[in-house]
Coordinates of C-alpha atoms and ligand atoms in Angstrom, one line a residue:
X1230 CA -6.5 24.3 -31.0
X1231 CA -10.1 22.9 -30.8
X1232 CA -11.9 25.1 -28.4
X1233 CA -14.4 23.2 -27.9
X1234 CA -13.2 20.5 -26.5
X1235 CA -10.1 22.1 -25.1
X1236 CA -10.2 25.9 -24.5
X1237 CA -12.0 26.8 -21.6
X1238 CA -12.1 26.7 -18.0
X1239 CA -14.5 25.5 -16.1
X1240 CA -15.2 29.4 -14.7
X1241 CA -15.1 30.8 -18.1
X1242 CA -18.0 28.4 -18.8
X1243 CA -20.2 29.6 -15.7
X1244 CA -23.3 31.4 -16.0
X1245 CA -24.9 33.5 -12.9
X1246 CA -27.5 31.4 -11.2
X1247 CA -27.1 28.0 -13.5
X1248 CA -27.6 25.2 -11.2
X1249 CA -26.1 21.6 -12.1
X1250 CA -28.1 19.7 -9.4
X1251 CA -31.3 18.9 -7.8
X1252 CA -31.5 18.0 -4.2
X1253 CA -34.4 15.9 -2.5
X1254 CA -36.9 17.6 -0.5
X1255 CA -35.6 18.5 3.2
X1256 CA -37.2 16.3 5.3
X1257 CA -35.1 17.4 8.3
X1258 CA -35.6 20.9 9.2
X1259 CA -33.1 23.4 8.7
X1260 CA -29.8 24.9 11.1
X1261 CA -29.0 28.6 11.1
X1262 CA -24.8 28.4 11.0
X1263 CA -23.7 30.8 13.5
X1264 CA -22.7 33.7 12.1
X1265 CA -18.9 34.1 12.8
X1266 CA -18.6 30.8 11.3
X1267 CA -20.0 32.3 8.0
X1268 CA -17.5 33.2 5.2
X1269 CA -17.7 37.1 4.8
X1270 CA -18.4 36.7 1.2
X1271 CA -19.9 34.1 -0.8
X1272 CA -17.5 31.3 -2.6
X1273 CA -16.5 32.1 -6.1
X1274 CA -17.4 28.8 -7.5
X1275 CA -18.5 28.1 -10.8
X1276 CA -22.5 27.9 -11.7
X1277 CA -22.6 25.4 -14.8
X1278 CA -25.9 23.0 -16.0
X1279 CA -24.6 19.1 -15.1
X1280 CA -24.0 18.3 -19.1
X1281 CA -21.8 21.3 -19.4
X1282 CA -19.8 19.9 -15.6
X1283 CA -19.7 16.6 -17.3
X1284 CA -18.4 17.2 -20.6
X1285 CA -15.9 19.7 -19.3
X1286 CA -14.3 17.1 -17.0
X1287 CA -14.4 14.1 -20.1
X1288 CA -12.9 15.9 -22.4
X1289 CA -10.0 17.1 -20.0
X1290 CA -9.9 13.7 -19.1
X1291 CA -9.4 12.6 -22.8
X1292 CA -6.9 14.8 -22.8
X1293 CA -4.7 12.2 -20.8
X1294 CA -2.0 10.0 -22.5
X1295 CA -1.5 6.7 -20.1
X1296 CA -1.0 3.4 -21.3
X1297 CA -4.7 2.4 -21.8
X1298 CA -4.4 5.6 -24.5
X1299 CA -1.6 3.9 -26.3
X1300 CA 2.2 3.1 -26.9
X1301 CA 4.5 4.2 -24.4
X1302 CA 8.3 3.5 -24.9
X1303 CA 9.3 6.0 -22.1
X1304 CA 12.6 4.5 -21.4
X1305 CA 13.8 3.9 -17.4
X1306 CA 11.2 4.9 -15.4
X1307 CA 8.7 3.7 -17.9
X1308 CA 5.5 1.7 -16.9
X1309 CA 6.1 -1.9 -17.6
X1310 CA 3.0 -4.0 -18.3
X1311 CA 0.1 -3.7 -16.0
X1312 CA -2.3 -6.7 -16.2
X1313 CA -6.3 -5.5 -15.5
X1314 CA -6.2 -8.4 -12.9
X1315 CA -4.1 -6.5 -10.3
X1316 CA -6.1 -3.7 -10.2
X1317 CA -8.8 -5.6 -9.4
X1318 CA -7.0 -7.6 -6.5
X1319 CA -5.9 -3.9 -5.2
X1320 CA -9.5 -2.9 -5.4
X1321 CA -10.7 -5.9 -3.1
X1322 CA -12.1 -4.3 -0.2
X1323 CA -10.9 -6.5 2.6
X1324 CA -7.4 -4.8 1.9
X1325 CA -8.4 -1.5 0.2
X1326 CA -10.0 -0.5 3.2
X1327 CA -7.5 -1.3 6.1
X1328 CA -6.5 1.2 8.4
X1329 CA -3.1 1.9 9.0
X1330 CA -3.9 2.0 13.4
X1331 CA -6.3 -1.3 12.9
X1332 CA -5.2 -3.8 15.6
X1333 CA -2.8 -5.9 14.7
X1334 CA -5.2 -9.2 15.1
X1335 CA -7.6 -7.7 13.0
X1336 CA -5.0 -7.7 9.7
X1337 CA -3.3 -10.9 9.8
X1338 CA -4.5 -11.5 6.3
X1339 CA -2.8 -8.5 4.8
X1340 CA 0.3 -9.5 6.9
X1341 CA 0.5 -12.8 5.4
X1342 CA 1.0 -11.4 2.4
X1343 CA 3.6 -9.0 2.8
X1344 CA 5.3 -12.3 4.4
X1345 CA 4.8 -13.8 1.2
X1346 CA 5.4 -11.0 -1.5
X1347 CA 8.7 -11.1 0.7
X1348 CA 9.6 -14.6 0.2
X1349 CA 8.8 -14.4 -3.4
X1350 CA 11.0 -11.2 -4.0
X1351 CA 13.8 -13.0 -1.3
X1352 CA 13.8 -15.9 -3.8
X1353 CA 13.8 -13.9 -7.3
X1354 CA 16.9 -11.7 -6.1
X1355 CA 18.6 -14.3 -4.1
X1356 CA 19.2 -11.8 -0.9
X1357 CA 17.8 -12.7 2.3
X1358 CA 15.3 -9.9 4.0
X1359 CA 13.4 -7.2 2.6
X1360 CA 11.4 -4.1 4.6
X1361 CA 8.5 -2.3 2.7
X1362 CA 8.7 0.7 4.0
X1363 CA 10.3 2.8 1.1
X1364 CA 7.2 4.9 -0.7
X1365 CA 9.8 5.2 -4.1
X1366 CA 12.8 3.9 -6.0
X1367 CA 14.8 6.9 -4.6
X1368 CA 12.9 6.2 -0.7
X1369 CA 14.3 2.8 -1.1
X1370 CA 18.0 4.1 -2.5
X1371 CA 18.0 6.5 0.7
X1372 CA 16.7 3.1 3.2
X1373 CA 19.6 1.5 1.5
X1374 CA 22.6 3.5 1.9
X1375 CA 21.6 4.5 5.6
X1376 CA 21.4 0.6 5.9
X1377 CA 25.1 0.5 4.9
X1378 CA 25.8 3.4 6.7
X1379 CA 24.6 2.1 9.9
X1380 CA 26.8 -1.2 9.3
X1381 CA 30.1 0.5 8.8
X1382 CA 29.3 2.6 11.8
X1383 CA 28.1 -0.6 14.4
X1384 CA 31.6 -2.2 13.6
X1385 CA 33.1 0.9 14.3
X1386 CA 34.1 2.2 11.1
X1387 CA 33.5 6.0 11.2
X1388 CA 36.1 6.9 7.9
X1389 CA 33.9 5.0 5.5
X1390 CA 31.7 8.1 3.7
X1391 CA 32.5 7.6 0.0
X1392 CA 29.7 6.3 -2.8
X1393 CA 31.1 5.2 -6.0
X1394 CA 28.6 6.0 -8.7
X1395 CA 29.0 5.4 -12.6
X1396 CA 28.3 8.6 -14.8
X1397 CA 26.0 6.7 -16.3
X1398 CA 23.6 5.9 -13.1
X1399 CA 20.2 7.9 -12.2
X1400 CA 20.2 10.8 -11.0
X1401 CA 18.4 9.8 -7.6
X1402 CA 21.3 7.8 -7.4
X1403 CA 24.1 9.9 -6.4
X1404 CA 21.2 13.0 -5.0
X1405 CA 20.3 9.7 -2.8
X1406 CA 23.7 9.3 -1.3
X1407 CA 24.3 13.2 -0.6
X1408 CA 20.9 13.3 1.4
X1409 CA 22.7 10.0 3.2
X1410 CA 25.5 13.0 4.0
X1411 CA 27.6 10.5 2.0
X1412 CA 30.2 12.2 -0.6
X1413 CA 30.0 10.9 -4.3
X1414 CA 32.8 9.1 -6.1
X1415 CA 32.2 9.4 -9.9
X1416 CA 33.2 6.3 -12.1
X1417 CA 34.2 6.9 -15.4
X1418 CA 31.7 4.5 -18.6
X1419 CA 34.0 3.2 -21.5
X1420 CA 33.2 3.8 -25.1
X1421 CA 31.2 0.6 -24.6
X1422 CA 29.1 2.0 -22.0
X1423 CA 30.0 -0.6 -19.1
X1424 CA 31.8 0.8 -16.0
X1425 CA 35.7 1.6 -16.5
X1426 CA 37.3 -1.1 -14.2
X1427 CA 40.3 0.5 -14.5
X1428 CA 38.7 3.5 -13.2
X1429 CA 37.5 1.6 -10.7
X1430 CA 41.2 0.3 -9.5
X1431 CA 42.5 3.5 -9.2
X1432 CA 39.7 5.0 -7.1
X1433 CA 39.7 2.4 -4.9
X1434 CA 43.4 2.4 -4.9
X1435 CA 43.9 5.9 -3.9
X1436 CA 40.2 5.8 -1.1
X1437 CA 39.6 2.1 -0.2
X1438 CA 39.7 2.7 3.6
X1439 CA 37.2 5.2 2.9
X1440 CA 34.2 3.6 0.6
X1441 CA 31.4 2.7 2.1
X1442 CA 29.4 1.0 -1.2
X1443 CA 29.6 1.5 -4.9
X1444 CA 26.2 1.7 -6.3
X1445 CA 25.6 0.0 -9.8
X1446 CA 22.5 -0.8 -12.1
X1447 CA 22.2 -3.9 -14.0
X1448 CA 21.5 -3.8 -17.1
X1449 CA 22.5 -0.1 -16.9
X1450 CA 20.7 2.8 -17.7
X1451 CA 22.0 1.9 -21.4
X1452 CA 19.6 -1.1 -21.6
X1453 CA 23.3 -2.9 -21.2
X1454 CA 24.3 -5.8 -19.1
X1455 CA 27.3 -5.3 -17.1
X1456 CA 29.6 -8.0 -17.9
X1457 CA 32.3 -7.7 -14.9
X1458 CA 30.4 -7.3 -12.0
X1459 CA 31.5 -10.5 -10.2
X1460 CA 35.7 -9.0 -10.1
X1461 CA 34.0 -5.3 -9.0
X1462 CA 32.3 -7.2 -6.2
X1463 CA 35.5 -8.6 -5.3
X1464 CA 37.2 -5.1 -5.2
X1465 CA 34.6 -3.2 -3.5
X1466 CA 34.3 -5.8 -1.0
X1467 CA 38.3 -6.6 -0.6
X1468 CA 38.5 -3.2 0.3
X1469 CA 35.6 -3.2 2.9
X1470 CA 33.2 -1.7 1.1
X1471 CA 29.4 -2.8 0.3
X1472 CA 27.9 -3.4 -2.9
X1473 CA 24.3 -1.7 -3.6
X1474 CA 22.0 -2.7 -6.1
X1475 CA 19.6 0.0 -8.3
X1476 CA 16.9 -2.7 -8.7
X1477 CA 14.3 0.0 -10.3
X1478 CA 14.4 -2.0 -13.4
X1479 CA 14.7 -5.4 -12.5
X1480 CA 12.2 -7.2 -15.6
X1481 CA 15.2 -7.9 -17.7
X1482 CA 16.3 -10.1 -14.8
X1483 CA 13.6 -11.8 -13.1
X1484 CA 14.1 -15.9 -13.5
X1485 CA 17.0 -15.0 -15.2
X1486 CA 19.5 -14.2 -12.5
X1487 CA 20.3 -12.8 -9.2
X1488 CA 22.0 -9.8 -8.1
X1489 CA 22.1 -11.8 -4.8
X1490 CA 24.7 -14.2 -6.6
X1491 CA 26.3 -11.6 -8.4
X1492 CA 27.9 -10.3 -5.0
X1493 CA 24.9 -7.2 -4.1
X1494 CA 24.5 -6.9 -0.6
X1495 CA 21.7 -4.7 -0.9
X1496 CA 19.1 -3.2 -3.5
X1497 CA 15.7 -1.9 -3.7
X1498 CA 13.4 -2.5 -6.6
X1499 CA 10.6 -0.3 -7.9
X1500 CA 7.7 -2.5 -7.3
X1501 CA 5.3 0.3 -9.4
X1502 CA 7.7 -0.2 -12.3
X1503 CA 8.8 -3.6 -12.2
X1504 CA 5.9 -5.4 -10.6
X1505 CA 2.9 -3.1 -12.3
X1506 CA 1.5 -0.5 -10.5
X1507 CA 0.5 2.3 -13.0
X1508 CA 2.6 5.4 -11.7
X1509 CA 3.4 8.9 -12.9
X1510 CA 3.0 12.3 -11.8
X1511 CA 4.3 11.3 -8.4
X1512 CA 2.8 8.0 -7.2
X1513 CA 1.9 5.4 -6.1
X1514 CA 5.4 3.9 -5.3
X1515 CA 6.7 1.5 -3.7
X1516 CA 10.5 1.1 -3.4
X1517 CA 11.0 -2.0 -0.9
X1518 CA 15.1 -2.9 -0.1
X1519 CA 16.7 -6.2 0.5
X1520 CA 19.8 -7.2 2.1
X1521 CA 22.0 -9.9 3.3
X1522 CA 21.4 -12.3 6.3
X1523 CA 22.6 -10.1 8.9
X1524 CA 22.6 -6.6 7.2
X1525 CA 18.8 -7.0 8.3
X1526 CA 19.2 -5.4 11.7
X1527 CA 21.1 -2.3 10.4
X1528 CA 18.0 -0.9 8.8
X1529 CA 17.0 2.5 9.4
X1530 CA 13.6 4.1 10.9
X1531 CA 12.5 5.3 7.8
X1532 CA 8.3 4.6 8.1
X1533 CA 6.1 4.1 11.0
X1534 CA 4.1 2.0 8.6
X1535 CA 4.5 -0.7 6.0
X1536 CA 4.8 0.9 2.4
X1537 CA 2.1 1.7 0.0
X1538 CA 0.0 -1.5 0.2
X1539 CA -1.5 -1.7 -3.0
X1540 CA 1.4 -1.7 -5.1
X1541 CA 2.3 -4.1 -2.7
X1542 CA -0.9 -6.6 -3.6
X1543 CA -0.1 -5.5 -7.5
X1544 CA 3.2 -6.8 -6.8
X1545 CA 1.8 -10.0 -5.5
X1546 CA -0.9 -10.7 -8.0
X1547 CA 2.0 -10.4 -10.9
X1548 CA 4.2 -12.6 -9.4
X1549 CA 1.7 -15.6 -8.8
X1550 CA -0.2 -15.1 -12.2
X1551 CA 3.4 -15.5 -13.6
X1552 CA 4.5 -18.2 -11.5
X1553 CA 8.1 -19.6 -11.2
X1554 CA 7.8 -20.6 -15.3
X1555 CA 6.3 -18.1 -16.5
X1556 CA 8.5 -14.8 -14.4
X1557 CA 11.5 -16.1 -17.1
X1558 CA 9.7 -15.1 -19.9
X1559 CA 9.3 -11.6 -19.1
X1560 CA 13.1 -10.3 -19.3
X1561 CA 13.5 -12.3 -22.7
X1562 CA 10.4 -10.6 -23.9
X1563 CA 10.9 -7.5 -23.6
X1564 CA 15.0 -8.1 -24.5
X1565 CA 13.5 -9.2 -27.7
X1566 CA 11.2 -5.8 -28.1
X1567 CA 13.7 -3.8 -27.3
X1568 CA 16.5 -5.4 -30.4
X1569 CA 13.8 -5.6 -33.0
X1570 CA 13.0 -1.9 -32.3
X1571 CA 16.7 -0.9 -32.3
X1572 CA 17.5 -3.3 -35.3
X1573 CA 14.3 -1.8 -37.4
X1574 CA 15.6 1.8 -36.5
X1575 CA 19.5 2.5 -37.0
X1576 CA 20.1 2.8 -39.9
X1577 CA 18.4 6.6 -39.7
X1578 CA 18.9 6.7 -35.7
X1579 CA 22.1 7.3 -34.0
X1580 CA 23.5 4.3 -32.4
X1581 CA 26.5 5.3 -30.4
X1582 CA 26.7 1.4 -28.8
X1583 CA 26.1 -1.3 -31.5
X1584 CA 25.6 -4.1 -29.4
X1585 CA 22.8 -6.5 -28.2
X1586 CA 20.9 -4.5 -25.7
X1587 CA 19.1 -5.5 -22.9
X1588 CA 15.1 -3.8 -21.8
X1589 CA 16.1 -0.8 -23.4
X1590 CA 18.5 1.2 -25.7
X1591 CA 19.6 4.6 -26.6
X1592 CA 20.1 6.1 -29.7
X1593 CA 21.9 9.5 -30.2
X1594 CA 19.6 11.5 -32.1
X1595 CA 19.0 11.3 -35.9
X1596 CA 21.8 9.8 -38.1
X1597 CA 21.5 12.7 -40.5
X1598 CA 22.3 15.7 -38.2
X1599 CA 22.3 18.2 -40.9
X1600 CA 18.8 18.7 -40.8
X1601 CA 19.2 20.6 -37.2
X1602 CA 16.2 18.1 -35.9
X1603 CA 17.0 17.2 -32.8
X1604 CA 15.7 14.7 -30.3
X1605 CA 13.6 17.3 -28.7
X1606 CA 12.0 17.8 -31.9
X1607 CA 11.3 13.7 -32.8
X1608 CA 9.6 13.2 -29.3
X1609 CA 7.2 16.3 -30.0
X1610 CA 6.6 15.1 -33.5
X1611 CA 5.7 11.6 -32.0
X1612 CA 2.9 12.8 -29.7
X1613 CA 1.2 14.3 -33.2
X1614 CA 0.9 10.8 -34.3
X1615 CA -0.5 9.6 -30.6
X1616 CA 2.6 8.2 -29.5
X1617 CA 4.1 9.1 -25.8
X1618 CA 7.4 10.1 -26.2
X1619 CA 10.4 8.4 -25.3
X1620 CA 12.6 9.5 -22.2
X1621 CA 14.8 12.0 -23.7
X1622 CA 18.5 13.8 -22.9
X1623 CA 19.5 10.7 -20.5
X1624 CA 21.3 9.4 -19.7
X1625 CA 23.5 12.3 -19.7
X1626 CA 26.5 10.5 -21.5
X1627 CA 25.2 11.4 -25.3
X1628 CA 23.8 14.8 -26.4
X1629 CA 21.0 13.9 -28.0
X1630 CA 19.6 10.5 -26.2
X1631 CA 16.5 9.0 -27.2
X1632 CA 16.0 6.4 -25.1
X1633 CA 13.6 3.6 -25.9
X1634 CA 12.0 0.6 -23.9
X1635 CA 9.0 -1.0 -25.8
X1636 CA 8.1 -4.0 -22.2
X1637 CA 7.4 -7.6 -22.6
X1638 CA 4.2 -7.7 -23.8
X1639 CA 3.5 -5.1 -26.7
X1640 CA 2.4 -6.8 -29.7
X1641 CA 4.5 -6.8 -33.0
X1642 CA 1.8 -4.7 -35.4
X1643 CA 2.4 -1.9 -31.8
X1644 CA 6.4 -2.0 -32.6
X1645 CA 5.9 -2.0 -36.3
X1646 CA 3.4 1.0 -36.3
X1647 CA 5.9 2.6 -33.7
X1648 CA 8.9 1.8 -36.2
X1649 CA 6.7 3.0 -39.0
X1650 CA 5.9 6.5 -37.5
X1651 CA 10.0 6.8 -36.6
X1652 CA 11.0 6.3 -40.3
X1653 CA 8.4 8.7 -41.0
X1654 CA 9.7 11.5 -39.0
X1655 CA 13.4 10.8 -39.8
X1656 CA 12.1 11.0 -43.6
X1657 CA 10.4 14.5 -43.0
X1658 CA 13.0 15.6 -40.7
X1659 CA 14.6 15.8 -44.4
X1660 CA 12.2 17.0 -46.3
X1661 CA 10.0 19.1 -44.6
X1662 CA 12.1 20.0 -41.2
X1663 CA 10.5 23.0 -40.3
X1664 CA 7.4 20.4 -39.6
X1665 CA 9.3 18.9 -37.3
X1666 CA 10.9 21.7 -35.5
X1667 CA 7.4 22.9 -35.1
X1668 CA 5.7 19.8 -33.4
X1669 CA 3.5 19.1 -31.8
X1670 CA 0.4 20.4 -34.6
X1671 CA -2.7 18.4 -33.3
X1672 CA -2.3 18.2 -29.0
X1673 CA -4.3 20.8 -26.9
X1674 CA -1.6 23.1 -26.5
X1675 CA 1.5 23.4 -29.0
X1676 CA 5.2 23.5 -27.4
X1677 CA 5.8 24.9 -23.8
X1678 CA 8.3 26.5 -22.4
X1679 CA 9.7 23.5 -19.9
X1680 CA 11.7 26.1 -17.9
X1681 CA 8.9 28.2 -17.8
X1682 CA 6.3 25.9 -16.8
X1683 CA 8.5 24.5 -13.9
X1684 CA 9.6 27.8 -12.8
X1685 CA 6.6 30.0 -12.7
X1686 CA 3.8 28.0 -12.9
X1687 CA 0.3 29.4 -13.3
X1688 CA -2.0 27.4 -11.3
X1689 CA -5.4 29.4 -9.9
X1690 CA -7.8 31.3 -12.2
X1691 CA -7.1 34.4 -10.5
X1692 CA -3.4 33.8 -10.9
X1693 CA -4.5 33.5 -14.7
X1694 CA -6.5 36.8 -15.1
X1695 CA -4.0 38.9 -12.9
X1696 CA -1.1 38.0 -15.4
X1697 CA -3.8 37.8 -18.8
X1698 CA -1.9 34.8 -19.6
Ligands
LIG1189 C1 13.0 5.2 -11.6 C2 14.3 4.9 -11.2 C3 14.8 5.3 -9.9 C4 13.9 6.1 -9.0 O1 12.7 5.6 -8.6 P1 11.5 6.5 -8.1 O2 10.4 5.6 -7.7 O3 11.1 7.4 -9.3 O4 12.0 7.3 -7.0 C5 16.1 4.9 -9.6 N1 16.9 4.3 -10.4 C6 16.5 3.9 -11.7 C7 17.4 3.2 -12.5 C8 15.2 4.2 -12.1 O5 14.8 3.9 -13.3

């Protein structure tokens, strides 16, 4: 650990009486605060020179992986490719600084272009309205199902409280439907990782009167492209059902096809993954759903106002700078990353589906399992060669998943370095394993306790000296 640039707080760098500031003379007089408005005892705040503020707060910042630090093949929820240009429309101050309460004349500008971020995502997922009002992928999942809900219950069908999900869907997928006070329906994956139709008879067989939508995500969260959705539309709807679409990761898609003419009758998308807002940690989001003509008047009160706004103008500024030509290129793109990675890797990485994937792929660990690396171990090795890691143990359906989405727009020395640096660690991972069980070596702070961090996490300074952590 390099102390210097990592090791201290900024209270354990505070000296009585240092002063980090000048102010201009008072000009103005001075104001005695009345007394019971005083604190009883002074503020324990730290007294540091301004160099010693400055480089505290730089080098924690440097301490930050994010795309503009390097490669980041986090699969799923990963940040897809977010041109400089959007930031700077976000930034543009006629729309930054709106106020939610402005009069409604005032903002006609900013309403024009939800109207047209809307027509744009209308005609790129061939379904007919879409509300902004989601703040997330898992907002918009919730928006969605209570849109279904709502039009089962305005016919007058009360018995229809069932969600099929594959085992192979997102989490917020089926914790989605249960805050919906819908029940799950698990559907079984074949060896192949596509949804079991068979399965799929039999449940709707046995509880057709009672499902209200299966939910499914296209490609899957295999990085595979579901080959028989158009007869599982037919069966979910021939039953009465509704079809929902996990749009989160709709780049493979865009120009390409339509879960509108695949038979979806509603979806959200993750505009911060999909349509470049840089995310993580919680935010910004922006989780918009789109139905059918007609299913338009069934949505639910979810938001007083309209979404998060700048991913909104990100959104926006993507989609024209692509333009209808250009929007094609990005799903074969990163289809193409995605294979050469896979290809270059397999023969020392598990791949449990040996197929042509779609954005993204999983592999199941190393091949050579005798070493007792596990995936675990890789993704802390990568981060000692400056590499984020890749999502890892998910999808659940493999015990060791590495999963692995490069984007569109990574260059091929990126993927080869990335390759490069995966060879290397399945090579020490034989020969020097311990190395690898021991990563990370060379970040700020070696391997944490995950359960521990999440559980019972240490936050204030005095937290910190009352435990001598
Ligand atoms: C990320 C993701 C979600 C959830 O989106 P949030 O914005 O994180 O709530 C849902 N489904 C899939 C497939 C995802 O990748």
């Amino acid at each position: 650990m390099n102390n210097r640039l990592y090791g201290n707080l900024i209270f354990e760098l505070s000296k009585e009486g240092r002063k980090g500031y000048s102010l201009p003379k008072n000009h103005f007089g001075s104001y005695e605060i009345p007394a019971e408005m005083k604190r009883a005892e002074e503020a324990q705040l730290p007294e540091c020179d301004e160099l010693t503020v400055v480089r505290h707060y730089t080098n924690l910042s440097n301490n930050n992986f994010g795309v503009d630090t390097g490669f980041y093949p986090l699969g799923s929820c990963t940040m897809k490719y977010n041109p400089k240009i959007n930031e700077e429309m976000a930034a543009l101050p006629q729309f930054q600084n709106l106020h939610p309460e402005q009069p409604v004349e005032t903002v006609r500008g900013a309403q024009a272009l939800v109207t047209l971020l809307e027509k744009s995502l209308c005609a790129l997922t061939g379904l007919a309205h879409f509300t902004f009002k989601p703040y997330a992928g898992a907002h918009g999942e919730l928006t969605g199902l209570m849109t279904i809900d709502n039009y089962h219950r305005s016919r007058g069908d009360m018995a229809r409280k069932k969600v099929i999900v594959p085992d192979s869907a997102h989490g917020t997928n089926p914790a989605s439907a249960a805050v919906c006070g819908l029940e799950i329906v698990e559907v079984k994956s074949l060896a192949n990782g596509q949804v079991d139709f068979e399965d799929l008879q039999r449940l709707v067989a046995e509880q057709g009167t009672e499902i209200a939508a299966m939910m499914m995500t296209n490609p899957n969260t295999l990085g595979l492209f579901e080959t028989r959705i158009p007869e599982i539309a037919q069966l979910i709807h021939d039953c009465g059902g509704l079809m929902y679409y996990d749009g989160a990761n709709l780049n493979p898609m865009l120009g390409a096809c339509r879960p509108g003419d695949m038979g979806f009758d509603v979806m959200h998308i993750n505009l911060h993954k999909t349509f470049s807002t840089p995310h993580g940690g919680g935010g910004p989001g922006a989780g918009p759903v789109g139905v059918r003509e007609g299913l338009q008047d069934c949505f639910p009160f979810v938001s007083p106002y309209q979404g998060n706004y700048g991913v909104m103008m990100r959104a926006y500024a993507y989609i024209l700078s692509l333009g209808r030509e250009h929007v094609k290129e990005v799903g074969p793109l990163a289809t193409l990353n995605a294979n050469y990675i896979k290809e270059s890797l397999k023969d020392v990485y598990e791949l449990p589906i040996n197929t042509i994937c779609c954005h993204e792929f999983v592999f199941d660990g190393l091949k050579d399992k005798s070493t007792g690396v596990t995936t675990m171990d890789v993704a802390k090795r990568l981060l000692d060669y400056g590499y984020h890691a890749p999502t890892i143990y998910f999808p659940l359906l493999f015990h060791e998943s590495l999963m692995i989405e490069p984007t569109e727009n990574e260059s091929k020395e990126t993927l080869d370095g990335f390759i490069a640096v995966m060879r290397q660690i399945a090579e020490e991972a034989k020969t020097d394993p311990e190395l690898v069980k021991g990563a990370p070596h060379d970040t700020p702070i070696g391997r944490v306790d995950d359960v521990l961090a999440a559980k019972h996490p240490v936050t204030t300074y005095r937290q910190l000296q009352a435990e001598n952590v």
